[in-house]
Short mmCIF file of C-alpha atoms in Angstrom, two decimals:
data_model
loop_
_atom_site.label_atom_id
_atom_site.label_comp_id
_atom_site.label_asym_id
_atom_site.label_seq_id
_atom_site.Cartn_x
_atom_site.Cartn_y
_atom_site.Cartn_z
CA UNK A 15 0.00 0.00 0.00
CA UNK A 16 2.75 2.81 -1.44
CA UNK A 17 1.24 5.55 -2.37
CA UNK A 18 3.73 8.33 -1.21
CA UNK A 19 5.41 8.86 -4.42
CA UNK A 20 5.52 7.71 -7.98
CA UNK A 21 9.46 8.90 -7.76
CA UNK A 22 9.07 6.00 -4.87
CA UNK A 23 7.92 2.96 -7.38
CA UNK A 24 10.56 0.68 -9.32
CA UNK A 25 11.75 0.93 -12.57
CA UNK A 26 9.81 -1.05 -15.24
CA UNK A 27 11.80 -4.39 -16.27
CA UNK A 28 12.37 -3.46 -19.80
CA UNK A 29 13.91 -0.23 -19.48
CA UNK A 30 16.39 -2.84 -16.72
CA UNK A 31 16.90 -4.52 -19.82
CA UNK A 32 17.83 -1.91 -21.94
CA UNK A 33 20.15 -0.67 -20.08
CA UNK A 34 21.72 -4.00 -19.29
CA UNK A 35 21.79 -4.54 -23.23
CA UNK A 36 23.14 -1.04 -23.84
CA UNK A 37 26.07 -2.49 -20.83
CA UNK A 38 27.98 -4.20 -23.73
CA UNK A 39 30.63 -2.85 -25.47
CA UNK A 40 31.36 0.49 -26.17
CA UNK A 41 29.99 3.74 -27.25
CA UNK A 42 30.86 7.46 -27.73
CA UNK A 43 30.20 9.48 -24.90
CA UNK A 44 28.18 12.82 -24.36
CA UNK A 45 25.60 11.97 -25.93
CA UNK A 46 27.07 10.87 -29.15
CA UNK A 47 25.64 7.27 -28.67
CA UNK A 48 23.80 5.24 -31.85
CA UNK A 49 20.77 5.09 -29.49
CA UNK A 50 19.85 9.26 -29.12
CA UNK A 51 20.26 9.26 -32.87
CA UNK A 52 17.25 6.67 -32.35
CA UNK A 53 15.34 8.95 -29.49
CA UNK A 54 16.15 11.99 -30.84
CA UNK A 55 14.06 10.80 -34.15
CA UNK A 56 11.55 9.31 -31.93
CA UNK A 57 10.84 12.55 -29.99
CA UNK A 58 10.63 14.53 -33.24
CA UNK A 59 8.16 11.68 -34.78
CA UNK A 60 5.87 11.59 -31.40
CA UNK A 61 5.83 15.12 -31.22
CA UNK A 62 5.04 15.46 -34.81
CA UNK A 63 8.65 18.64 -35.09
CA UNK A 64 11.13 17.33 -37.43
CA UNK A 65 13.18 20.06 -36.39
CA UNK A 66 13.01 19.94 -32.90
CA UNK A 67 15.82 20.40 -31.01
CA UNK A 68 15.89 16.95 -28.73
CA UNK A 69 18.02 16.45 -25.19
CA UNK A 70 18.20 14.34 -22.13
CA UNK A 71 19.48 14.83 -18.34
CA UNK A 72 18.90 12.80 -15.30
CA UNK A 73 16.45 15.16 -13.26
CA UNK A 74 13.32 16.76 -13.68
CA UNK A 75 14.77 20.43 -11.79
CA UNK A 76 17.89 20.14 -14.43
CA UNK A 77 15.30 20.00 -17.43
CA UNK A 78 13.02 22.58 -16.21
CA UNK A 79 15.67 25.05 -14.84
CA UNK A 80 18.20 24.33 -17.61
CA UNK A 81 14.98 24.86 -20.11
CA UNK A 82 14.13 27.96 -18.56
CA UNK A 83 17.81 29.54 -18.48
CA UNK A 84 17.85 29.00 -22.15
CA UNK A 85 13.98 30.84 -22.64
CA UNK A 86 14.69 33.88 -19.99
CA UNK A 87 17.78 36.32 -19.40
CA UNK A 88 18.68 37.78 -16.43
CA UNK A 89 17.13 40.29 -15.89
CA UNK A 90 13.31 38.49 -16.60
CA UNK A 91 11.32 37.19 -14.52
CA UNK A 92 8.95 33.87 -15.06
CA UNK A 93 5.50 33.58 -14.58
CA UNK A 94 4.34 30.52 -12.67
CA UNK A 95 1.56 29.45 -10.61
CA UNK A 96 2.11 29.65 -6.75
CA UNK A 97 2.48 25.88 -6.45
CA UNK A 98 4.35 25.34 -9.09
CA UNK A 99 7.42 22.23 -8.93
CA UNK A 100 9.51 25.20 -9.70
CA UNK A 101 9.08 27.39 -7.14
CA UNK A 102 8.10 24.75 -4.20
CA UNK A 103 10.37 21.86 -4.57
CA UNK A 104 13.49 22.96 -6.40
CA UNK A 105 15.51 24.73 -3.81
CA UNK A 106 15.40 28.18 -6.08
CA UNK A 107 17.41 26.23 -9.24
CA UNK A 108 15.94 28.10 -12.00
CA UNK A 109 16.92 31.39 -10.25
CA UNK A 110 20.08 29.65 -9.78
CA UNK A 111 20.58 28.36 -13.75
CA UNK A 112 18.88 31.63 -15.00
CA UNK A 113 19.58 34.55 -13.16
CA UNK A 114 15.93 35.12 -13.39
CA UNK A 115 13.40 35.53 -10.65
CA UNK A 116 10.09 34.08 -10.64
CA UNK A 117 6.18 35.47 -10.29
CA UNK A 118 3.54 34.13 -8.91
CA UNK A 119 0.86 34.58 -10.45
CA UNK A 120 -1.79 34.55 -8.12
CA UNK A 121 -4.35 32.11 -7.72
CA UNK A 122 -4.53 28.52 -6.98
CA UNK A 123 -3.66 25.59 -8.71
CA UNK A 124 -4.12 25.82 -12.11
CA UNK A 125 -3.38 29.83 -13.53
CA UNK A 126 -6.19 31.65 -15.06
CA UNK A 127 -5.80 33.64 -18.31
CA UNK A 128 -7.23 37.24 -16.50
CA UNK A 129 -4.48 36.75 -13.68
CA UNK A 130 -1.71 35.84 -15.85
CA UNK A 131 -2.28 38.89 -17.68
CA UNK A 132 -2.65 41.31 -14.65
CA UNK A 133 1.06 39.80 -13.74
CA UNK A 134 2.82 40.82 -16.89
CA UNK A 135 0.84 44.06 -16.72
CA UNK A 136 2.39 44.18 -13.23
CA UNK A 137 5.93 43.90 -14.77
CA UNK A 138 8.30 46.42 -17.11
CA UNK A 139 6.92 49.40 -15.59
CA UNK A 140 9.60 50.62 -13.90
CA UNK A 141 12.40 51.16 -16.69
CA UNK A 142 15.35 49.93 -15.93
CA UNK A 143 14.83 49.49 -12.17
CA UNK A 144 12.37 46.83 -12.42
CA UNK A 145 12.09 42.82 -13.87
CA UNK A 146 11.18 42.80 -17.81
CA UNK A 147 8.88 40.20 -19.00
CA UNK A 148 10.13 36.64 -19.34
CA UNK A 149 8.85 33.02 -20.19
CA UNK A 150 5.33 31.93 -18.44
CA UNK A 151 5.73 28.43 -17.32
CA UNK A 152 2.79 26.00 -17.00
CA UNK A 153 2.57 22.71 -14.66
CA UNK A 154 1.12 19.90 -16.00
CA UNK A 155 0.01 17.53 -14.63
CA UNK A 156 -0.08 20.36 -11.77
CA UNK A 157 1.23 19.62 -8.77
CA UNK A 158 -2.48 19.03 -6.61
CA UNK A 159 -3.59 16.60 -9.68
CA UNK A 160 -5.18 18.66 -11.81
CA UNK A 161 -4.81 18.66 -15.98
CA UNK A 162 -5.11 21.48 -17.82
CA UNK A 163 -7.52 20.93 -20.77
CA UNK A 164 -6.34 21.95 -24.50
CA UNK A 165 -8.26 25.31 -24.35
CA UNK A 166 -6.77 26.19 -20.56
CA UNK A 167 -3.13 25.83 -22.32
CA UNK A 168 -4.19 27.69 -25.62
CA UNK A 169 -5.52 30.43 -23.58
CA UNK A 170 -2.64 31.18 -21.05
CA UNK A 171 0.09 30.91 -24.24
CA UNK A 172 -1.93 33.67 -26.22
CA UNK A 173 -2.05 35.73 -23.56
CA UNK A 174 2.08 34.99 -23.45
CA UNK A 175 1.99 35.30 -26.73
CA UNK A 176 0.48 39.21 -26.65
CA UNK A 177 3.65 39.79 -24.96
CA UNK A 178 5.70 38.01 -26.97
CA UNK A 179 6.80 35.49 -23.69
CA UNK A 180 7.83 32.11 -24.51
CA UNK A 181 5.69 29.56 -22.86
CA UNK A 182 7.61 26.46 -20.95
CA UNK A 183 5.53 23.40 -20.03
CA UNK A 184 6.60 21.27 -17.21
CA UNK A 185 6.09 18.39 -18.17
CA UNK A 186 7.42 15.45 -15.14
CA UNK A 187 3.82 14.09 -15.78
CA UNK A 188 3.75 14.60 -18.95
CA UNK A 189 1.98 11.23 -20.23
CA UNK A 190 -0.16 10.91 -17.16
CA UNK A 191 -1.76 14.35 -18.59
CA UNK A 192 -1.63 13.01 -21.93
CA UNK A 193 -3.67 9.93 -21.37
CA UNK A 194 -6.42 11.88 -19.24
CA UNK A 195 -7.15 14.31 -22.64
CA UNK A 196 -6.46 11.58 -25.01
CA UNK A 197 -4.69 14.41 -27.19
CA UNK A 198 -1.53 13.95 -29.10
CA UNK A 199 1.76 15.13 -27.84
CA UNK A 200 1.77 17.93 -30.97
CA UNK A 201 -1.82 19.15 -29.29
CA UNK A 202 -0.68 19.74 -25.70
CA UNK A 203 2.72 21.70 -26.77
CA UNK A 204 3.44 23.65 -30.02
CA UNK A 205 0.38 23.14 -31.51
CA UNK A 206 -0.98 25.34 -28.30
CA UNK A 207 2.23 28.03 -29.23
CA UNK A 208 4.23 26.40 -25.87
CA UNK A 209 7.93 26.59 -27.06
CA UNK A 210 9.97 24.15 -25.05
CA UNK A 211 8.50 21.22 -22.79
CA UNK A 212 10.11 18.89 -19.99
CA UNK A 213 8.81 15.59 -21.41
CA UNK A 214 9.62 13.12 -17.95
CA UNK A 215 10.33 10.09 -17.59
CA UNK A 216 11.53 8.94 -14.22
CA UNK A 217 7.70 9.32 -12.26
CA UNK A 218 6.61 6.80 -14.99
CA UNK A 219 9.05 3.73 -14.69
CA UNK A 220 12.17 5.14 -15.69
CA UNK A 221 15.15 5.22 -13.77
CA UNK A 222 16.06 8.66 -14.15
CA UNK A 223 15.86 10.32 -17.44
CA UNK A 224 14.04 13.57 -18.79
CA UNK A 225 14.09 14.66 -22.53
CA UNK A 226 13.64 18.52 -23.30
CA UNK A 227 12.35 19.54 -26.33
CA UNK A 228 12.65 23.06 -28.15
CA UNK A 229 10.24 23.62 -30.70
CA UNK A 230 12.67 26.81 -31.94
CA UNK A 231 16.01 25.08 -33.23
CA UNK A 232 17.85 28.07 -32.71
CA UNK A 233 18.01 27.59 -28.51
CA UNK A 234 19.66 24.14 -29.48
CA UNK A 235 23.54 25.34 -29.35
CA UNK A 236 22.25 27.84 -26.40
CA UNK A 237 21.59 24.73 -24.60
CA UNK A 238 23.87 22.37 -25.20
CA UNK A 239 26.13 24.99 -23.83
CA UNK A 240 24.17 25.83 -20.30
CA UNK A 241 23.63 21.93 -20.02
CA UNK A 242 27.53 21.15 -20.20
CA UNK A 243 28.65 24.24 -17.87
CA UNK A 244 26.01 23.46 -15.61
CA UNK A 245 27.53 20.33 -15.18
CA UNK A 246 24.24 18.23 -16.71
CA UNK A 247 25.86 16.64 -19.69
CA UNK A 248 26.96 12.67 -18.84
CA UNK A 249 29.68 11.22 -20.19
CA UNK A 250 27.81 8.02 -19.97
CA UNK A 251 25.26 9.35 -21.83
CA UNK A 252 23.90 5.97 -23.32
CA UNK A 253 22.66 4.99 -20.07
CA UNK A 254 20.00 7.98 -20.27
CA UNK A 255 19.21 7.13 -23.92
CA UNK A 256 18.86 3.67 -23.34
CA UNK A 257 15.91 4.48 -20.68
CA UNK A 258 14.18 6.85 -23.28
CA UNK A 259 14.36 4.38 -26.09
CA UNK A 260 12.72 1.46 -24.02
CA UNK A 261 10.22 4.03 -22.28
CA UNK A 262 9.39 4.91 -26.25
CA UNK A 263 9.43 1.29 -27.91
CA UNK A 264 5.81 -0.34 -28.51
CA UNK A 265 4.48 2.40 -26.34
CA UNK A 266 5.47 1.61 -22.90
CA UNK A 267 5.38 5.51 -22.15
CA UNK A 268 1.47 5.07 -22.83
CA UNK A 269 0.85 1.95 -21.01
CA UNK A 270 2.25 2.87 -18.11
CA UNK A 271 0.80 6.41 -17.87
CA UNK A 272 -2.51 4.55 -18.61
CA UNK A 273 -2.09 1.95 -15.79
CA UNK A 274 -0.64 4.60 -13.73
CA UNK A 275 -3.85 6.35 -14.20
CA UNK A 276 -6.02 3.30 -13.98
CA UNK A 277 -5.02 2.83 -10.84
CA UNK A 278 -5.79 6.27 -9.60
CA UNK A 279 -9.15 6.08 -10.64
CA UNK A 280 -9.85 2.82 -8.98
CA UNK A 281 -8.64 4.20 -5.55
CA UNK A 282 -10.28 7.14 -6.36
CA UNK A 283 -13.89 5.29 -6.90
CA UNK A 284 -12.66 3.09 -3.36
CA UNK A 285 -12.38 6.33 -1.44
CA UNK A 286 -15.96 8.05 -2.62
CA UNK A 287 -17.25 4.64 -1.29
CA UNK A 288 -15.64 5.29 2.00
CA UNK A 289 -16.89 9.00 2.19
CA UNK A 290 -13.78 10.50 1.17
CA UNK A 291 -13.76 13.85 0.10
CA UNK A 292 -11.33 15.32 -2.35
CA UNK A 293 -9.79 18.91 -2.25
CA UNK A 294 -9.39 18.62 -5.99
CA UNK A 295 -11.01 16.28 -8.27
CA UNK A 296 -8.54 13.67 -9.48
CA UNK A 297 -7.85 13.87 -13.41
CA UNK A 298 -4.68 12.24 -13.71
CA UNK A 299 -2.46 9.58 -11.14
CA UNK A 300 -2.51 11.70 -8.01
CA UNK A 301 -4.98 12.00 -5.49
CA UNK A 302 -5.69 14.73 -2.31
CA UNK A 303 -7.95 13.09 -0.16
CA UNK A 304 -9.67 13.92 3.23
CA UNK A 305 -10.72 11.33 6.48
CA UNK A 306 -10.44 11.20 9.35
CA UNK A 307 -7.19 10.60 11.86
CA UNK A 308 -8.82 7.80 12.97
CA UNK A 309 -8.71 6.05 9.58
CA UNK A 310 -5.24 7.69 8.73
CA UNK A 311 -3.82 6.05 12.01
CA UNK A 312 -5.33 2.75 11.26
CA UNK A 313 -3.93 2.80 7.58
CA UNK A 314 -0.71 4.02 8.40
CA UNK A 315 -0.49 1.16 11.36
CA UNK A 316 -1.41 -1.72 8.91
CA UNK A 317 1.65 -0.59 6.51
CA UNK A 318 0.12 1.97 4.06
CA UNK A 319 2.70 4.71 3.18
CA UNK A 320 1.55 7.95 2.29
CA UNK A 321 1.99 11.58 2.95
CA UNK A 322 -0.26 13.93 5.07
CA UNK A 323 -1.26 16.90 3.91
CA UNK A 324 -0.99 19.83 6.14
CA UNK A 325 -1.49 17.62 8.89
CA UNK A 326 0.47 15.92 12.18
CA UNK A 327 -0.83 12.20 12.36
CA UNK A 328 -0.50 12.44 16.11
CA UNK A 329 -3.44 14.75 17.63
CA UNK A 330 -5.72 13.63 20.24
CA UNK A 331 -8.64 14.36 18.49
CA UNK A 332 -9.46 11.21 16.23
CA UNK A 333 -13.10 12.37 14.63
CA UNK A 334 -10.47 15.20 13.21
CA UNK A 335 -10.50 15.86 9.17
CA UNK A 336 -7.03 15.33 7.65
CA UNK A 337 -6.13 15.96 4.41
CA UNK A 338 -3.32 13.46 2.42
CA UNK A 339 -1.45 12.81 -0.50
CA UNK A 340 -1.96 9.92 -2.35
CA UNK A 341 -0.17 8.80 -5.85
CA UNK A 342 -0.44 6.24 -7.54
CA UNK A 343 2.67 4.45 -10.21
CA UNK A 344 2.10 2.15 -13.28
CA UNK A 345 3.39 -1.00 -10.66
CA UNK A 346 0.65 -0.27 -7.33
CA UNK A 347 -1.19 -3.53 -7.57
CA UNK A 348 -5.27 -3.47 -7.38
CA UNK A 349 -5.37 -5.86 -4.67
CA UNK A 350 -3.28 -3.21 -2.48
CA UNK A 351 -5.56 -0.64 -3.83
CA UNK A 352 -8.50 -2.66 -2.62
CA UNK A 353 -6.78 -3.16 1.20
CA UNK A 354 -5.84 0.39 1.54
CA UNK A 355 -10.15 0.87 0.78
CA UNK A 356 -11.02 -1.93 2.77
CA UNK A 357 -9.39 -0.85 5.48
CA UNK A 358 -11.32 2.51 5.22
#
């Protein structure tokens, strides 16, 4: 019953195998391998952008911040919602990469078109002295669940578009979101105007490999350079393209993000039975669910591992609403599923 993480679930036994076939022998190094000639033309087909420009690194906060360097200058700022992966769980590295600050656009999960425009109204008005406009980057799947349908992202990149702001999407659930709208990868990035997109792989049975994709060619050399002098670029570089071309052969990026989801939406279904209530409806593999301590303590003391939200498990009061955390990975299996709800 593990469903504190889907960075916490194990690494699907193909992509094991690729990477023990792509063990033999030898290959060039930094990313001069046979096999990213072989993802980098699989990216480019999925995404349906023969001239995308088409890179790995081992972490989701190197692809966004390393993305976002190459989008923003200095002396920008980024537009992001408040709960944004960025500016919550990634110890200020796109400051760090950029030299950038970020904006919060305020609001709640997702960002609404009317207050992402008030925020770069908000910006350039004081000359010199102030931040001038830089990228707008959206979270999807966000970070409390939700997905952003095709018309939410069209809307917030015209409005960046107005300005003319590139548009980053953060993508570490990339396929999880793509399953939910049953859209094509073209649809969800520059088919909606975004420019560059973090297209993860390790919270859906990889190891630990993200691709980033520029739509424009001409940020390619930009970031091959910030990738190698911020010390992102492996050596070993085959052992990141041999994850992408498993996660990408027959599909496995799709049947995992389905099962991932699958599995979501059974506990989800459990948990109404039970009374549950949600703070936001779950669209995708990741679930915020409230009960009370009572039930918490008796799931957590029967082995289930998840995260409270907000919340201390110890409190004397037991009738007391708690709020938690639960996600699920392509590997949960149902009859787990079915103890966690049974023992609701």
């Amino acid at each position: 019953m593990y469903f504190a993480s889907d960075n916490s679930g194990p690494v699907h036994p193909q992509v094991m195998a690729a990477l023990n076939e792509a063990n033999q022998g030898y290959q060039m190094a930094y990313g001069a391998d046979t096999l990213m000639n072989e993802v980098r033309d699989r990216i480019r087909g999925i995404f349906e952008a023969p001239g995308a420009a088409v890179y790995l690194v081992a972490t989701g906060t190197a692809a966004n911040s390393l993305a976002l360097a190459t989008l923003s200058n200095p002396w920008e700022t980024v537009f992001c919602s408040p709960v944004a992966h960025i500016h919550e769980d990634e110890c200020n590295a796109p400051e760090f990469y950029s030299g950038a600050k970020l904006t919060l656009v305020p609001g709640g999960d997702k960002m609404e078109p009317a207050a992402l425009r008030r925020s770069i109204l908000a910006e350039e008005t004081r000359g010199v002295h102030g931040p001038q406009r830089g990228p707008v980057s959206i979270t999807q799947v966000t970070e409390r669940g939700s997905v952003y349908s095709l018309a939410e992202l069209q809307a917030l990149c015209s409005i960046a578009k107005e300005y003319d702001l590139p548009v980053h999407l953060d993508g570490a659930r990339f396929t999880n979101a793509l399953v939910a709208l049953n859209c094509s990868p073209a649809e969800m990035t520059w088919k909606a105007r975004v420019d560059a997109v973090s297209f993860g792989g390790t919270k859906n049975g990889l190891m630990g490999v993200e691709a980033v994709v520029f739509f424009d060619e001409s940020k390619a050399w930009e970031f091959e350079l910030r990738r190698k002098r911020g010390a992102h670029l492996f050596s070993k570089h085959r052992y990141l393209s041999a994850q992408m071309a498993a996660y990408l052969n027959d599909d496995l990026w799709l049947q995992m993000a389905r099962q991932a989801n699958a599995n979501c939406a059974h506990l989800a279904d459990g948990l109404r039975g039970k009374g549950a209530t949600f703070l936001h409806e779950p669209q995708a593999n990741m679930i915020f669910a409230q009960f009370s301590r009572a039930r918490h303590k008796q799931l957590h003391q029967a082995g289930a591992v998840y995260h409270l939200w907000g919340a201390e498990l110890d409190g004397a009061d037991d009738d007391e609403i708690l709020a938690c955390r639960l996600v699920c990975d392509w590997s949960i299996n149902s009859d787990d599923i079915d103890r966690f709800i049974g023992l609701l």
